[in-house]
Amino acid sequence: MSALGRVVRSGVGRRRVQTVVIGLATTMAVTASVLGGSLLVASTAPFDDAFAEQNGAHLSAQFDAGRTTADQLSATTTASGVTTAAGPFPTVSITPRVDGGPGTPPPMTVVGRADPGGPVDAVTLTEGRWASGPTEIVLSADGPLAKTPTGSALGSRLSFPDLPGGPTLTVVGLARSVSRTADGWVTPSRITSPQGYQVLYRFAAADTTEQVDAGRAAVTAAAPEGALSGSQSWLVVKKAADRAIAVFVPFLIAFGVLGLFMSLLVVGNVVAGAVGAGTRRIGILKALGFTPAQVVWAYMGQALIPTTVGIAIGVVAGNLLAIPVLAETEEVYGAVTLTVAPWVDVVVILGALGMVALTAWVTALRAGRLRTVDAIAVGRTPRPGRGQWAARLTARLPLPRPVSLGLARPFARPARAVAMTAAVLFGATAVTFAVGLASSLNQVQIARNHDSADVTVGSAGPGMSGPGRPGPPLTVDSAAVSALIDAQPGTSAYYSTARTRMTVAGVADTTTVVAFDGDATWDGYQMVSGTWFDEPGEAVAPRPFLNATGKRVGDTVTLNDGDKAVTVRIVGEVFEMSNDGMVVLTDARTVTISDSEPQRASHFITVQPGTDLTAYVDTLNTALKPFSAAAQPGRTNQASDTIVLINSLTAMLTLMLVAVAAMGVLNTVVLDTRERIRDLGVHKALGMTPRQTIAMVIASVVLIGVIGGVVGVPAGVALHEAVLPAMEENAGIGLPASAFTVLHLPELLLLGVGGLLIAVLGALLPATWAAKIRTAAALRTE
Amino acid sequence: MTTPVIELRDVSRRYDDGPPALNDVSLTVEAGEAVAILGPSGSGKSTMLNLIAALDRPDTGTVTVDGVRVDGLGEAASARYRRAKIGMVFQFFNLLDDLTVTDNVVLPAQLAGMARGEASRRAAELLSTLGVARHARAYPGRLSGGERQRVAVARALMNRPALLLADEPTGALDTASGEEVSALFTELNADGQTIVVVTHDLALAQSCTRRTIQLVDGRIAGDVVAEPSR
């Protein structure tokens, strides 16, 4: 082995702790980079990627089986502009009943398909397998039945009383169609009497509504007259998917960028510190005849060996960790098969190696250029004079001496302290941002649920409330139900809703109008701006409606229903996600509605304090029996899957970033402790106990932790405040004010302590090591 | 009969598989004595000093200093023991470069919990006695070797230790500075301070101590008490 090789090998072996820390820090940083990079890539165009992967349908057309046969529809697949088509598939719209489950789920469109593949809409199986027998069904992974209270719906049974023979089907798979072509799939032979046929088309040009409309016209012309009963453009599906995704993209990008930036910082810091700590050894090597170039190569080699191992482990760990994280992201995005793009791995590997090599090269070059005698001297002690003023100052503080000694320490190595502070600062920023965002998302969820009602009355159904959930129409007499609720002992307050669809001039989509009878302000509706309506003629609406109509709070808008027109004044912007935000909420006296739109619940009740809710619901249900309506407890507090996923994703990313930050601190404190080992020996020889030694080392990072927290927390708040409006803008929705004001002084103070905790966490291990070191050995150390 | 300040009984210490650094050594040092431990490299001098200072533990035997059994003390207890009973002076001074002379001297007292004001008064007194009061606010790096060693001695005496241990105290000094330190030790001993000096330097041993213990291969090869000069 050459002299250079021996030096590299002995350097790596001799400083085992340093080598391990470099390896660990690199592992964490590379893991975070792979994860952050993958999220960034996955966030660029998840719908478009998934649509391309599945050969999504530009137009999903539904034909009436009473007006056409399957054979007649084959002519449509060669219509002008059609490049590829799939189908016709027999379809049926049916209402299932979950075996053993309460209530009735909404009706679902079931399509008969022999397999998930095909030239258009190649559906992705997310769980289980495709239906192969007449008693099997595959459900849409994004449908309401895909999950049961105990987890996946796989293996559960659905009965279809409306089908001939009332069959019961077993769920054998869950699948995702990006084109949203069905709620469930069965074998074609299962649908013996199709209500319709589904044909899926891809067009040569389908980038604009006009192009898709032209394709639709060509298909319609090729089909028997009046056969087309409905169709769905991919642009509509894309718009809805993009809106859902858009809320989360800025958040994931922010985390991805934070992860990458912190990783670079920590790896750079670790390597620079390690090479800097070897300056004296560099001096000795030069004294032995090594050329400056050999010294630089030796130290680059020493840095590259543990970092290469760390990079290898980090890439594997990052990919392994990315599998569940991307699977969760997949759920959030409604996308399919998100995987780590291979080029992300390549870029991270090359980037990390390049970063390490560059940092090591620059630091070693500086050391290599030092005069031999200076290198030996520099390596032995810090430059005299640095931090002495701080030591003088802290010595006067009324603190135990070990603490005041520790407090002065960062000033002896200011560059190192700045790097450490930056690591803590980013960690504190990440934690603050994560906590703020998780709190905001929870507030969004609360606002979205607006389910403060203790009891809801309607056609029953688990976890449904508010105007946002479609369901079977409630056919009971609302006034009669109101009278029953009025008469029921324990009722504190209630309101009822009715809904219809109306149009606004110039807006293509219909608008759902919800009419409120009674005060609903206690039920958790949250305002983005303005106020809730007070009087007839006033209304509130969410931002998508305001954007679509070009209105603002204070403007008036005319709602049309056939020949009737109602003009309302928008007095507030409300947070409401139903019907993609195309909703107007107003007083029942503004518009007369006879429940033309299906809704789950019609009456929302709050009971008097001390009322036995179960007894209240039972009594009310007895009274409601003749009306075929049912009461059920409200307050589902149901967090959406998306929010749960985002929260768990946030927790995982935050933990990783905190670990990277703590690793940065750990490395620096290890370096510092090693460098000062002789001083430690002196302190111990003078009577410093192990506990005092730990206090001194921990105190050396306290100031760094405090500064990191004090700067990092406002930075995290600023990031939170910047990302939330970006989420609003991306998604085209207005978030409730409560989502913005989630971090108050007590939380901020606690988060500030978080910076300190990161620093202390990072310093704990070297502090314990310093306490355990044998005094005699420390005194002998050169 | 007075209690000995140092009492080593049948002490042995071996590092790894090497020969014993100390081999069945017994030794007693009375209060007020000044003892030099002499011997070539590897004879066991530093090992003996480390055992007395509770920086290391013997494999067998007992070490008692000023009535305290120190051979079985844990890390925290041995630190408290050093604070209370021992003052140490090193060959290379081991002053902390980022602290002023005064801050170096008061450190052992502060670690022991003494109030800063009281510690500062005691430090000023010691620095004055040792002739380095004018450097009280200076940093060690600006002092000569002899001055640094005087500051180190002041620091060692800060907690009024029963025993002053010095490891090659003149090893890093020029002749004149070495003689100064030697004279200082003689004065301190004359004032009743018990001193144990580990050294190669026979001249130092003869000038500042009356008793000389010769160590060879971990055993006491000679223990000579010089007649008082007339």
XYZ file of N, CA and C in Angstrom, chain A residues 279-433:
465
model
N -5.847 19.561 10.898
C -4.787 20.479 10.431
C -3.408 20.133 11.012
N -3.402 19.766 12.297
C -2.105 19.475 12.910
C -1.477 18.237 12.257
N -2.338 17.262 11.992
C -1.845 16.038 11.358
C -1.308 16.367 9.964
N -1.990 17.303 9.317
C -1.513 17.740 8.002
C -0.110 18.317 8.138
N 0.075 19.112 9.190
C 1.394 19.697 9.445
C 2.448 18.616 9.629
N 2.091 17.579 10.385
C 3.050 16.497 10.641
C 3.364 15.757 9.339
N 2.324 15.512 8.538
C 2.546 14.821 7.259
C 3.500 15.624 6.377
N 3.308 16.936 6.377
C 4.188 17.782 5.561
C 5.611 17.751 6.100
N 5.701 17.710 7.440
C 7.039 17.642 8.039
C 7.734 16.343 7.630
N 6.926 15.302 7.387
C 7.498 14.011 6.991
C 7.804 13.943 5.492
N 7.413 14.981 4.748
C 7.772 15.030 3.341
C 6.612 14.924 2.372
N 5.392 14.926 2.878
C 4.243 14.909 1.957
C 4.138 16.252 1.240
N 3.834 16.192 -0.047
C 3.635 17.446 -0.788
C 2.245 17.978 -0.485
N 2.017 19.289 -0.688
C 0.662 19.833 -0.451
C -0.398 19.064 -1.230
N -0.090 18.662 -2.478
C -1.090 17.938 -3.278
C -1.408 16.598 -2.644
N -0.376 15.913 -2.134
C -0.612 14.614 -1.488
C -1.475 14.779 -0.245
N -1.202 15.876 0.486
C -1.979 16.144 1.699
C -3.449 16.356 1.338
N -3.678 17.137 0.279
C -5.059 17.410 -0.141
C -5.750 16.106 -0.533
N -5.047 15.282 -1.307
C -5.638 13.996 -1.720
C -5.931 13.120 -0.506
N -4.989 13.122 0.435
C -5.151 12.280 1.627
C -6.416 12.674 2.381
N -6.611 13.983 2.533
C -7.769 14.422 3.332
C -9.075 14.322 2.562
N -8.979 14.487 1.254
C -10.195 14.252 0.460
C -10.588 12.786 0.560
N -9.575 11.924 0.505
C -9.837 10.482 0.629
C -10.456 10.156 1.967
N -9.893 10.735 3.024
C -10.412 10.472 4.371
C -11.856 10.905 4.515
N -12.195 12.028 3.868
C -13.579 12.508 3.956
C -14.496 11.684 3.066
N -13.952 11.271 1.914
C -14.813 10.592 0.937
C -15.162 9.161 1.335
N -14.286 8.510 2.101
C -14.581 7.105 2.463
C -15.851 7.021 3.320
N -15.899 7.711 4.485
C -17.146 7.585 5.262
C -18.349 8.198 4.560
N -18.124 9.273 3.781
C -19.279 9.879 3.116
C -19.810 8.962 2.011
N -18.898 8.238 1.336
C -19.370 7.311 0.304
C -20.228 6.219 0.933
N -19.747 5.701 2.069
C -20.538 4.679 2.771
C -21.883 5.297 3.200
N -21.802 6.520 3.757
C -23.036 7.201 4.204
C -23.989 7.449 3.046
N -23.424 7.826 1.901
C -24.268 8.094 0.720
C -24.952 6.797 0.279
N -24.181 5.705 0.261
C -24.761 4.423 -0.166
C -25.908 4.031 0.766
N -25.657 4.110 2.068
C -26.717 3.736 3.025
C -27.891 4.697 2.895
N -27.560 6.002 2.748
C -28.605 7.022 2.661
C -29.503 6.842 1.452
N -28.888 6.483 0.311
C -29.696 6.292 -0.905
C -30.644 5.104 -0.722
N -30.095 4.017 -0.127
C -30.953 2.841 0.111
C -32.067 3.223 1.094
N -31.670 3.881 2.202
C -32.673 4.262 3.219
C -33.693 5.230 2.633
N -33.204 6.191 1.842
C -34.100 7.175 1.237
C -35.118 6.509 0.327
N -34.641 5.529 -0.468
C -35.562 4.823 -1.369
C -36.562 3.987 -0.587
N -36.046 3.309 0.478
C -36.958 2.486 1.282
C -38.014 3.348 1.961
N -37.550 4.479 2.500
C -38.473 5.382 3.210
C -39.431 6.048 2.222
N -38.914 6.263 1.001
C -39.750 6.942 -0.005
C -40.932 6.083 -0.437
N -40.784 4.763 -0.278
C -41.882 3.877 -0.721
C -43.166 4.206 0.048
N -43.145 4.143 1.410
C -44.396 4.498 2.112
C -44.765 5.967 1.966
N -43.742 6.851 1.940
C -44.060 8.284 1.838
C -44.699 8.597 0.487
N -44.136 8.027 -0.572
C -44.717 8.275 -1.893
C -46.061 7.564 -2.048
N -46.201 6.437 -1.351
C -47.497 5.759 -1.391
C -48.548 6.668 -0.743
N -48.151 7.316 0.360
C -49.078 8.241 1.010
C -49.347 9.436 0.101
N -48.268 9.925 -0.519
C -48.422 11.063 -1.428
C -49.327 10.681 -2.599
N -49.164 9.432 -3.041
C -49.991 8.901 -4.114
C -51.472 9.016 -3.729
N -51.748 8.637 -2.467
C -53.130 8.724 -1.977
C -53.602 10.174 -2.003
N -52.710 11.054 -1.505
C -53.056 12.473 -1.451
C -53.330 13.011 -2.846
N -52.462 12.626 -3.787
C -52.581 13.154 -5.146
C -53.623 12.404 -5.960
N -54.028 11.218 -5.467
C -54.921 10.397 -6.269
C -54.200 9.917 -7.525
N -52.877 9.841 -7.416
C -52.071 9.450 -8.568
C -51.767 7.961 -8.482
N -51.026 7.480 -9.447
C -50.681 6.063 -9.427
C -49.182 5.881 -9.526
N -48.723 4.805 -8.885
C -47.330 4.357 -8.907
C -46.300 5.493 -8.902
N -46.352 6.320 -7.876
C -45.291 7.315 -7.704
C -44.071 6.574 -7.169
N -42.965 6.704 -7.840
C -41.741 6.047 -7.369
C -40.612 7.061 -7.398
N -39.502 6.684 -6.745
C -38.341 7.570 -6.773
C -37.806 7.565 -8.196
N -37.760 8.743 -8.790
C -37.209 8.814 -10.144
C -35.724 8.474 -10.059
N -35.250 7.534 -10.898
C -33.838 7.126 -10.806
C -32.889 8.311 -10.894
N -33.271 9.294 -11.676
C -32.347 10.427 -11.821
C -32.228 11.221 -10.517
N -33.240 11.123 -9.639
C -33.122 11.791 -8.331
C -31.989 11.138 -7.540
N -31.957 9.778 -7.572
C -30.870 9.059 -6.897
C -29.517 9.483 -7.459
N -29.440 9.524 -8.793
C -28.160 9.857 -9.440
C -27.732 11.277 -9.055
N -28.689 12.202 -9.110
C -28.354 13.599 -8.786
C -27.926 13.726 -7.329
N -28.639 13.035 -6.436
C -28.283 13.125 -5.008
C -26.895 12.538 -4.773
N -26.626 11.365 -5.390
C -25.311 10.725 -5.202
C -24.203 11.647 -5.716
N -24.376 12.119 -6.946
C -23.338 12.978 -7.525
C -23.234 14.293 -6.755
N -24.396 14.838 -6.382
C -24.397 16.106 -5.644
C -23.691 15.971 -4.311
N -24.006 14.892 -3.577
C -23.397 14.708 -2.251
C -21.901 14.474 -2.389
N -21.526 13.613 -3.349
C -20.094 13.357 -3.540
C -19.373 14.637 -3.951
N -19.986 15.374 -4.878
C -19.376 16.621 -5.335
C -19.241 17.619 -4.207
N -20.305 17.721 -3.408
C -20.312 18.660 -2.280
C -19.201 18.305 -1.281
N -19.111 17.010 -0.970
C -18.094 16.552 -0.016
C -16.700 16.791 -0.592
N -16.530 16.389 -1.844
C -15.208 16.529 -2.460
C -14.798 18.002 -2.505
N -15.752 18.860 -2.869
C -15.434 20.284 -2.976
C -15.087 20.884 -1.610
N -15.941 20.572 -0.616
C -15.689 21.110 0.730
C -14.361 20.606 1.262
N -14.130 19.291 1.099
C -12.880 18.705 1.598
C -11.686 19.310 0.871
N -11.854 19.507 -0.429
C -10.757 20.033 -1.238
C -10.395 21.453 -0.801
N -11.436 22.287 -0.635
C -11.182 23.686 -0.250
C -10.522 23.746 1.126
N -11.070 22.968 2.071
C -10.530 23.015 3.438
C -9.122 22.433 3.483
N -8.936 21.282 2.799
C -7.615 20.643 2.819
C -6.585 21.501 2.076
N -7.053 22.172 1.037
C -6.140 23.027 0.280
C -5.597 24.142 1.174
N -6.503 24.706 1.965
C -6.081 25.773 2.899
C -5.040 25.227 3.869
N -5.363 24.044 4.428
C -4.446 23.442 5.397
C -3.132 23.047 4.705
N -3.265 22.509 3.458
C -2.074 22.074 2.741
C -1.138 23.220 2.406
N -1.716 24.399 2.250
C -0.893 25.560 1.883
C -0.231 26.217 3.099
N -0.721 25.856 4.289
C -0.135 26.446 5.498
C 1.319 26.024 5.618
N 2.129 26.888 6.215
C 3.502 26.489 6.485
C 3.432 25.363 7.511
N 4.344 24.407 7.375
C 4.298 23.213 8.219
C 4.206 23.567 9.698
N 5.073 24.482 10.095
C 5.132 24.833 11.517
C 3.821 25.468 11.976
N 3.212 26.271 11.074
C 1.946 26.912 11.424
C 0.827 25.877 11.510
N 0.863 24.907 10.587
C -0.177 23.877 10.584
C -0.147 23.118 11.911
N 1.054 22.798 12.359
C 1.159 22.066 13.631
C 0.635 22.937 14.767
N 1.014 24.216 14.751
C 0.601 25.129 15.836
C -0.903 25.373 15.796
N -1.440 25.607 14.576
C -2.876 25.886 14.441
C -3.684 24.695 14.930
N -3.191 23.497 14.591
C -3.931 22.316 14.987
C -3.952 22.106 16.482
N -2.933 22.604 17.161
C -2.859 22.303 18.585
C -3.814 23.153 19.406
N -3.882 24.407 19.087
C -4.747 25.285 19.884
C -5.528 26.220 18.965
N -6.684 26.670 19.414
C -7.395 27.677 18.635
C -6.571 28.950 18.594
N -6.848 29.773 17.589
C -6.092 31.013 17.478
C -6.270 31.834 18.757
N -5.141 32.251 19.410
C -5.284 32.960 20.684
C -6.060 34.255 20.492
N -6.803 34.620 21.484
C -7.533 35.883 21.442
C -8.984 35.705 21.087
N -9.293 34.643 20.333
C -10.677 34.427 19.921
C -11.546 34.060 21.110
N -12.562 34.835 21.300
C -13.551 34.496 22.319
C -13.145 34.832 23.738
N -11.945 35.460 23.900
C -11.520 35.757 25.275
C -12.452 36.776 25.927
N -12.942 37.717 25.117
C -13.863 38.724 25.669
C -15.131 38.045 26.191
N -15.572 37.002 25.451
C -16.781 36.296 25.883
C -16.515 35.535 27.172
N -15.323 34.939 27.260
C -14.980 34.205 28.479
C -14.933 35.154 29.672
N -14.383 36.369 29.432
C -14.312 37.368 30.517
C -15.720 37.754 30.951
N -16.572 37.946 29.943
C -17.940 38.399 30.218
C -18.732 37.334 30.974
N -18.684 36.115 30.465
C -19.496 35.057 31.097
C -18.980 34.706 32.484
N -17.672 34.929 32.714
C -17.117 34.636 34.041
C -17.772 35.505 35.105
N -18.291 36.661 34.663
C -18.913 37.586 35.624
C -20.391 37.265 35.857
N -20.920 36.372 35.082
C -22.344 36.049 35.236
C -22.560 35.243 36.516
N -23.678 35.495 37.192
C -23.945 34.738 38.432
C -24.450 33.325 38.125
N -23.592 32.569 37.470
C -23.980 31.210 37.077
C -22.912 30.246 37.587
N -23.270 28.984 37.754
C -22.224 28.007 38.109
C -21.113 28.076 37.063
N -19.869 27.926 37.535
C -18.729 28.134 36.640
C -18.736 27.217 35.411
N -19.085 25.940 35.557
C -19.103 25.102 34.349
C -20.046 25.664 33.280
N -21.163 26.227 33.726
C -22.139 26.773 32.775
C -21.553 28.002 32.080
N -20.937 28.899 32.879
C -20.394 30.116 32.262
C -19.216 29.785 31.348
N -18.452 28.753 31.696
C -17.358 28.325 30.806
C -17.928 27.832 29.476
N -18.998 27.052 29.554
C -19.628 26.514 28.348
C -20.219 27.610 27.486
N -20.851 28.588 28.120
C -21.514 29.657 27.366
C -20.533 30.436 26.483
N -19.291 30.546 26.959
C -18.296 31.333 26.204
C -17.717 30.549 25.030
N -17.916 29.251 25.039
C -17.232 28.378 24.090
C -17.497 28.701 22.614
N -18.750 28.970 22.224
C -18.994 29.211 20.784
C -18.178 30.362 20.220
N -17.782 31.309 21.071
C -17.070 32.494 20.584
C -15.605 32.183 20.262
N -15.123 31.048 20.763
C -13.748 30.664 20.454
C -13.660 30.110 19.029
N -14.771 29.589 18.527
C -14.817 29.025 17.167
C -16.041 29.600 16.455
N -15.989 30.889 16.084
C -17.206 31.528 15.572
C -17.759 30.902 14.282
N -16.892 30.499 13.364
C -17.389 29.935 12.103
C -18.144 28.640 12.373
N -17.552 27.842 13.251
C -18.178 26.574 13.606
C -19.524 26.829 14.291
N -19.546 27.835 15.166
C -20.781 28.159 15.887
C -21.865 28.635 14.926
N -21.439 29.396 13.911
C -22.421 29.901 12.939
C -23.033 28.722 12.165
N -22.178 27.772 11.774
C -22.687 26.608 11.035
C -23.659 25.808 11.895
N -23.286 25.668 13.177
C -24.142 24.917 14.095
C -25.478 25.655 14.281
N -25.389 26.976 14.424
C -26.611 27.774 14.597
C -27.512 27.625 13.378
N -26.880 27.612 12.201
C -27.680 27.468 10.974
C -28.422 26.135 10.974
N -27.746 25.068 11.415
C -28.395 23.745 11.445
C -29.591 23.771 12.396
N -29.382 24.355 13.592
C -30.477 24.419 14.574
C -31.599 25.301 14.035
N -31.196 26.405 13.425
C -32.185 27.352 12.882
C -33.090 26.656 11.856
N -32.477 25.887 10.949
C -33.291 25.192 9.945
C -34.178 24.152 10.604
N -33.624 23.480 11.622
C -34.430 22.494 12.340
C -35.637 23.155 12.993
N -35.388 24.289 13.669
C -36.483 25.002 14.354
C -37.493 25.519 13.333
N -36.972 25.987 12.195
C -37.869 26.467 11.135
C -38.770 25.327 10.659
N -38.146 24.165 10.443
C -38.915 23.013 9.951
C -39.992 22.617 10.957
N -39.611 22.578 12.237
C -40.583 22.163 13.261
C -41.732 23.174 13.334
N -41.383 24.462 13.345
C -42.421 25.493 13.435
C -43.357 25.425 12.241
N -42.750 25.304 11.076
C -43.533 25.228 9.845
C -44.470 24.017 9.885
